[in-house]
XYZ file of C-alpha atoms in Angstrom:
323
model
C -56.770 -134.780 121.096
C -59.258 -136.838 119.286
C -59.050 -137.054 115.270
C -61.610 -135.066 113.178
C -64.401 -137.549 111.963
C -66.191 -136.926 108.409
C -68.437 -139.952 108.171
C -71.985 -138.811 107.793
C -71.855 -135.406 109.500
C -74.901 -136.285 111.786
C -73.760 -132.998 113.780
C -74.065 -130.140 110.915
C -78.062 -132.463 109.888
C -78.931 -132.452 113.176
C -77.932 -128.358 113.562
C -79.710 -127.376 110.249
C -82.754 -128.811 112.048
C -82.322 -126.870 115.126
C -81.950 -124.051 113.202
C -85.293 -124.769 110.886
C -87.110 -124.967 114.183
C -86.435 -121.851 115.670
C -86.130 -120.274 112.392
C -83.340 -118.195 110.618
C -85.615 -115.025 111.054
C -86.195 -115.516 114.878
C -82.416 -115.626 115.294
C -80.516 -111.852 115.848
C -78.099 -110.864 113.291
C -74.473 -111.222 115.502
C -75.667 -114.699 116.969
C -76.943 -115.822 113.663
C -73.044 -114.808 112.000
C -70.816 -116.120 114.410
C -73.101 -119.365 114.042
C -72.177 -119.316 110.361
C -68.602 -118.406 111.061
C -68.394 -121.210 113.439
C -70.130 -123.608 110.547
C -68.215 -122.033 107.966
C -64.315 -122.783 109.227
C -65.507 -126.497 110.644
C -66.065 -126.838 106.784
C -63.456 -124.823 105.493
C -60.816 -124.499 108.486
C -58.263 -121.858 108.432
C -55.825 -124.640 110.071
C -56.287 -128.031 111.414
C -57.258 -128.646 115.071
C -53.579 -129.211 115.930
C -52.471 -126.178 114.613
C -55.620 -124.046 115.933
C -55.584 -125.353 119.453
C -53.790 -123.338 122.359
C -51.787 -124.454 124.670
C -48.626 -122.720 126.582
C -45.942 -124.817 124.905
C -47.513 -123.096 121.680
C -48.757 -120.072 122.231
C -45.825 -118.602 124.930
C -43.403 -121.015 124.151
C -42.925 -120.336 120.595
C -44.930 -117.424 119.558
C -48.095 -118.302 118.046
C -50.675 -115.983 119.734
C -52.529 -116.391 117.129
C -54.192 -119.682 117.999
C -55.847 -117.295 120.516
C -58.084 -116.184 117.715
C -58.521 -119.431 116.100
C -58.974 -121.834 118.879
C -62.673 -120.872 119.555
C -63.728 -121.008 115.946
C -62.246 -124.247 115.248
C -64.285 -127.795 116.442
C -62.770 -131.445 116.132
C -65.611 -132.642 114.296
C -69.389 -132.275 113.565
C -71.239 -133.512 117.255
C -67.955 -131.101 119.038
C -70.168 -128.648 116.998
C -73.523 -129.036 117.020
C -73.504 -129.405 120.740
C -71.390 -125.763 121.417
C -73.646 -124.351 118.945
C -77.250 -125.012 119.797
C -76.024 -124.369 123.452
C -74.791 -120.813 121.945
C -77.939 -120.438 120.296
C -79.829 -120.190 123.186
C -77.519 -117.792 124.811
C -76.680 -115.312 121.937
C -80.898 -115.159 121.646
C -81.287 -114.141 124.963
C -78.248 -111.987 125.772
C -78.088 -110.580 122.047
C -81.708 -109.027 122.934
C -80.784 -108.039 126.262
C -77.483 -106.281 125.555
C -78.049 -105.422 121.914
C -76.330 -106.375 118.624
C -73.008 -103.990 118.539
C -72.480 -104.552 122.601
C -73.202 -108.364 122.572
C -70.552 -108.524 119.385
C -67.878 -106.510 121.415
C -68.946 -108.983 124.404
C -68.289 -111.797 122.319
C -64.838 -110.518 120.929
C -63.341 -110.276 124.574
C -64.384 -113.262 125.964
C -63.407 -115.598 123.029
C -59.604 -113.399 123.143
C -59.473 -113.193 127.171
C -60.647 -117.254 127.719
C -57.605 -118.239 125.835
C -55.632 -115.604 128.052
C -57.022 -117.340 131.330
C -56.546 -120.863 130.230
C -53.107 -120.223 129.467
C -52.365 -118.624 132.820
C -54.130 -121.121 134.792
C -52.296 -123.858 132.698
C -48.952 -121.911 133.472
C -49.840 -121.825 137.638
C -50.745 -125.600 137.334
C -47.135 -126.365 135.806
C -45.118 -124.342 138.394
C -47.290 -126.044 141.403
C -47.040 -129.167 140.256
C -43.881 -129.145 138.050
C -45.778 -131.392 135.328
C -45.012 -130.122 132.135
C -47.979 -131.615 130.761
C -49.930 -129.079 131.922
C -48.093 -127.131 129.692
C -48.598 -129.247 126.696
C -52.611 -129.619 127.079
C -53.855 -128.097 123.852
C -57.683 -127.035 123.717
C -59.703 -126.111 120.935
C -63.453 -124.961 120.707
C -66.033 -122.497 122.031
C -66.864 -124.250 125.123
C -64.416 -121.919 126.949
C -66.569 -118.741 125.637
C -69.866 -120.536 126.299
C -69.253 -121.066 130.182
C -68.650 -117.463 130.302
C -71.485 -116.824 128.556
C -73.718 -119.083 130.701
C -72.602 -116.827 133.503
C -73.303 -113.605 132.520
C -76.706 -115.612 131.395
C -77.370 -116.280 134.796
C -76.280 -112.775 136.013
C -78.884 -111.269 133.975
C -81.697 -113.656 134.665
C -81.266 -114.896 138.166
C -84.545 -116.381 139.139
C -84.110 -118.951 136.339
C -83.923 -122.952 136.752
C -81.293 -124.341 134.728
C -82.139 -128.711 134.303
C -78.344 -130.470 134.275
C -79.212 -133.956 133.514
C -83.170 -133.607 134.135
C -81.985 -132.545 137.802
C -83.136 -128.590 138.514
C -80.389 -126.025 139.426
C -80.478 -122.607 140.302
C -78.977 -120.700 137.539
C -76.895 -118.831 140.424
C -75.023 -122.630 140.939
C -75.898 -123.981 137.203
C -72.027 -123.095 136.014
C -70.491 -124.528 138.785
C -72.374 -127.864 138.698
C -72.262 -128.175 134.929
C -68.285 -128.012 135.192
C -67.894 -130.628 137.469
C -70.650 -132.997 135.753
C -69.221 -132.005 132.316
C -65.430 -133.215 133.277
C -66.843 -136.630 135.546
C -69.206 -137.782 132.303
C -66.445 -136.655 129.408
C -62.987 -137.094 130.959
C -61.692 -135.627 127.674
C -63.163 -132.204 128.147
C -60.873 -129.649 129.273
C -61.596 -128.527 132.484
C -59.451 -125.710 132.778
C -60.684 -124.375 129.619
C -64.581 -124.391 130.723
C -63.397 -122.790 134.251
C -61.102 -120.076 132.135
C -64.842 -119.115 131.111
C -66.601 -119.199 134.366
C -63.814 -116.789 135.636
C -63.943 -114.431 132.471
C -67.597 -114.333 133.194
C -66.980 -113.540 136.641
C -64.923 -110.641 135.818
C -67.364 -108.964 133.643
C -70.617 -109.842 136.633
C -68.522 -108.908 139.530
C -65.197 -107.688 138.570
C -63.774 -104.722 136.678
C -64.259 -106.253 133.220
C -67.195 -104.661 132.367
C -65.676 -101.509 133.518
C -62.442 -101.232 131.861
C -64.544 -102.253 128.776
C -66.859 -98.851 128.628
C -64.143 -96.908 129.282
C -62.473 -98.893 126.091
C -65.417 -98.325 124.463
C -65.910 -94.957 125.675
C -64.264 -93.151 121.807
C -66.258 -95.205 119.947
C -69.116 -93.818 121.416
C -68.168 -90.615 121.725
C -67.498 -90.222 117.926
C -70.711 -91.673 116.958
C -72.702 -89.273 119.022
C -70.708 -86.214 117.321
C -71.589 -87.534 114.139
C -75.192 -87.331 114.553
C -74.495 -83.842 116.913
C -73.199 -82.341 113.125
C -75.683 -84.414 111.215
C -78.629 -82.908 113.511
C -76.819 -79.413 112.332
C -76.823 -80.290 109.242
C -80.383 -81.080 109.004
C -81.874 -78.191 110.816
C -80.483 -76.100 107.812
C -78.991 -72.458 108.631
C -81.141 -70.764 110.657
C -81.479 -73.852 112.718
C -84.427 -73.542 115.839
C -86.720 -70.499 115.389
C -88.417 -71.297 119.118
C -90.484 -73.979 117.745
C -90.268 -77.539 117.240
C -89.635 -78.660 113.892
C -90.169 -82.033 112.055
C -86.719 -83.102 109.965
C -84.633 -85.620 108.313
C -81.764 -85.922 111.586
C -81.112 -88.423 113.857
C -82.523 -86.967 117.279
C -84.802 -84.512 117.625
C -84.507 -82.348 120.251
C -84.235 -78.843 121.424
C -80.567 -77.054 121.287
C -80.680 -76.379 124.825
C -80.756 -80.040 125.828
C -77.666 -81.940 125.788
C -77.461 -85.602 125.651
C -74.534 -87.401 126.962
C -72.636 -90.359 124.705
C -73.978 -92.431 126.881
C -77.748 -92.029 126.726
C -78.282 -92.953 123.025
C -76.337 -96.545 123.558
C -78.192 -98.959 125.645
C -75.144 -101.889 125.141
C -74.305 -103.250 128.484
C -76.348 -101.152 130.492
C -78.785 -102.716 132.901
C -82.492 -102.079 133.147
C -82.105 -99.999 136.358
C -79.744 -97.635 134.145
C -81.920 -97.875 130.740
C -85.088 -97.106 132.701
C -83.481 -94.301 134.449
C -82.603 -92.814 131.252
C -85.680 -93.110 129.907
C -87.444 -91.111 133.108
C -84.975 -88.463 132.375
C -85.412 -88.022 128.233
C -89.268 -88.024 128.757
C -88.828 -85.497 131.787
C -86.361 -83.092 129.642
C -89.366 -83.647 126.470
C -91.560 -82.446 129.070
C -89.568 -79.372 130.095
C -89.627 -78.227 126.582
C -93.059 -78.643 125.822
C -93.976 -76.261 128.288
C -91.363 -73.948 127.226
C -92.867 -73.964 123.868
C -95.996 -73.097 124.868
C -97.862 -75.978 123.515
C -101.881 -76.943 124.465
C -102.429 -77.670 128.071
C -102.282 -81.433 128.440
C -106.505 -81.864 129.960
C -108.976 -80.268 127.844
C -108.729 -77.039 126.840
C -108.943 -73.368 129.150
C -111.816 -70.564 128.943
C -111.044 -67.173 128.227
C -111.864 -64.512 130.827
C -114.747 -63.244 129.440
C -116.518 -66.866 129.063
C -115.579 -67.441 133.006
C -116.823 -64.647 134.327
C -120.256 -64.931 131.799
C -120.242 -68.333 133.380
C -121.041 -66.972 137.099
C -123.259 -64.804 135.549
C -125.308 -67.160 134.103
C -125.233 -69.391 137.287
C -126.223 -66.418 139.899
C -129.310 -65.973 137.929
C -130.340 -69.608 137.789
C -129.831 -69.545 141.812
C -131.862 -66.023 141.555
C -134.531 -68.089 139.446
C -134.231 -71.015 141.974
């Protein structure tokens, strides 16, 4: 492990600049805090990089899971930062809008925990196969782990992109791959298991059950938010509640008693656009449905009486009689 340096802290001036270019306002709120977390403990650690890093020896060995939760935050010194966190800017922009705030944050949570799960069980394989403790000793420490993982589910999302690794254009589909062996052939110091714990985290949410087991984890969450605005709506529609017209009030959805929305439908976090514009097709068919029910004003123009009709034909026999 390489000593923290505190010379001129190039790293944190040249990352203030990046972050006056794209500017504080353009960046979403969960991206823009666990920049400032990151920021924040490089100034103010919670435990030096020795202490924060994870390793097996530490972590299994003797007990300290909690340099699972610190090892991401925690940098060696100010370029080990700037570089993981203008590459994260990019990402949390993109996938932050794309997933949304509260799903991107719950996102971030499991991949920072389950990287440091992966590296120490890929660390643990390598010492039985090769019976070199060392592997065992390796201690890593940073967010390059959660960032791989990141750039996967990047590239999940936005196929068709061109990634440029060292001016050379690759296919976002490959980009991980080649960036991991580039990465550990121009910094031998990088930890290569760590950066391929994240491309297989990522993997597991793209293509594995990940993403699975983590709505149905989610799943009560969910559920209890969408009865709190069920008994707010019930609130707000006062005691009589629907008289068989639409009313304007102060609730969270406004809809008609008979239709039911699922916990689902109002939380768009880690659903794709297939799902989100399926949902959307069925909330405007359902509005539909009930605007004919009311009885509203035919959608094209507006309908004649019988009288006017039939004084209509009237009045166009006798022009043809005229004629």
């Amino acid at each position: 492990m390489r000593n923290r340096h505190r010379g001129s802290q190039l790293g944190l001036l040249l990352l203030a600049s990046q972050l006056f270019q794209v500017g504080v306002d353009n960046i979403p709120p969960v991206t823009l805090a666990v920049l400032a977390l990151n920021v924040y403990l490089y100034l103010f650690p919670a435990a030096p990089p020795m202490q924060a890093c994870v390793s097996v020896q530490q972590a299994y060995w003797l007990k300290d899971w909690r340099r699972l939760l610190l090892s991401p935050l925690h940098h060696l010194d100010d370029l080990h930062l700037y570089f993981n966190m203008v590459s994260f800017l990019w990402k949390g922009i993109m996938l932050e809008r794309k997933l949304g705030g509260p799903w991107f944050f719950y996102v971030l949570s499991v991949f920072s925990l389950l990287t440091g799960v992966v590296y120490l069980l890929l660390e643990a394989v390598l010492t039985m196969v090769t019976e070199d403790q060392s592997y065992s000793m390796a201690c890593a420490v940073g967010f390059s782990g959660v960032l791989f993982a990141l750039k996967v589910l990047s590239n999940y999302y936005y196929p068709g992109n061109v990634t440029y690794v060292m001016g050379f254009p690759v296919s976002n589909r490959y980009a991980s791959w080649v960036e991991l062996v580039l990465i550990h052939i121009t910094s031998p110091g990088t930890s290569f298991i760590g950066h391929l714990a994240g491309i297989l985290v990522g993997l597991l949410y793209t293509t594995g059950p990940l993403k699975t087991i983590m709505k149905k984890c989610a799943e009560p969450v969910m559920s209890y938010g969408y009865n709190l605005r069920t008994r707010t709506h019930d609130r707000s529609s006062g005691i009589s509640g629907f008289s068989g017209t639409r009313r304007g009030y102060s609730g969270y959805n406004q809809h008609a008693p008979h239709y039911t929305r699922t916990p689902t439908a109002s939380y768009t976090g880690g659903l794709t656009e297939e799902e989100q514009l399926e949902t959307a097709i069925r909330n405007s068919l359902n509005d539909r449905g009930q605007t004919s029910q009311i009885g509203a004003a035919p959608p094209y123009g507006f309908q004649l009486s019988g009288e006017a009709i039939a004084e209509e034909i009237r009045c166009r026999r006798l022009r043809r009689f005229d004629n």
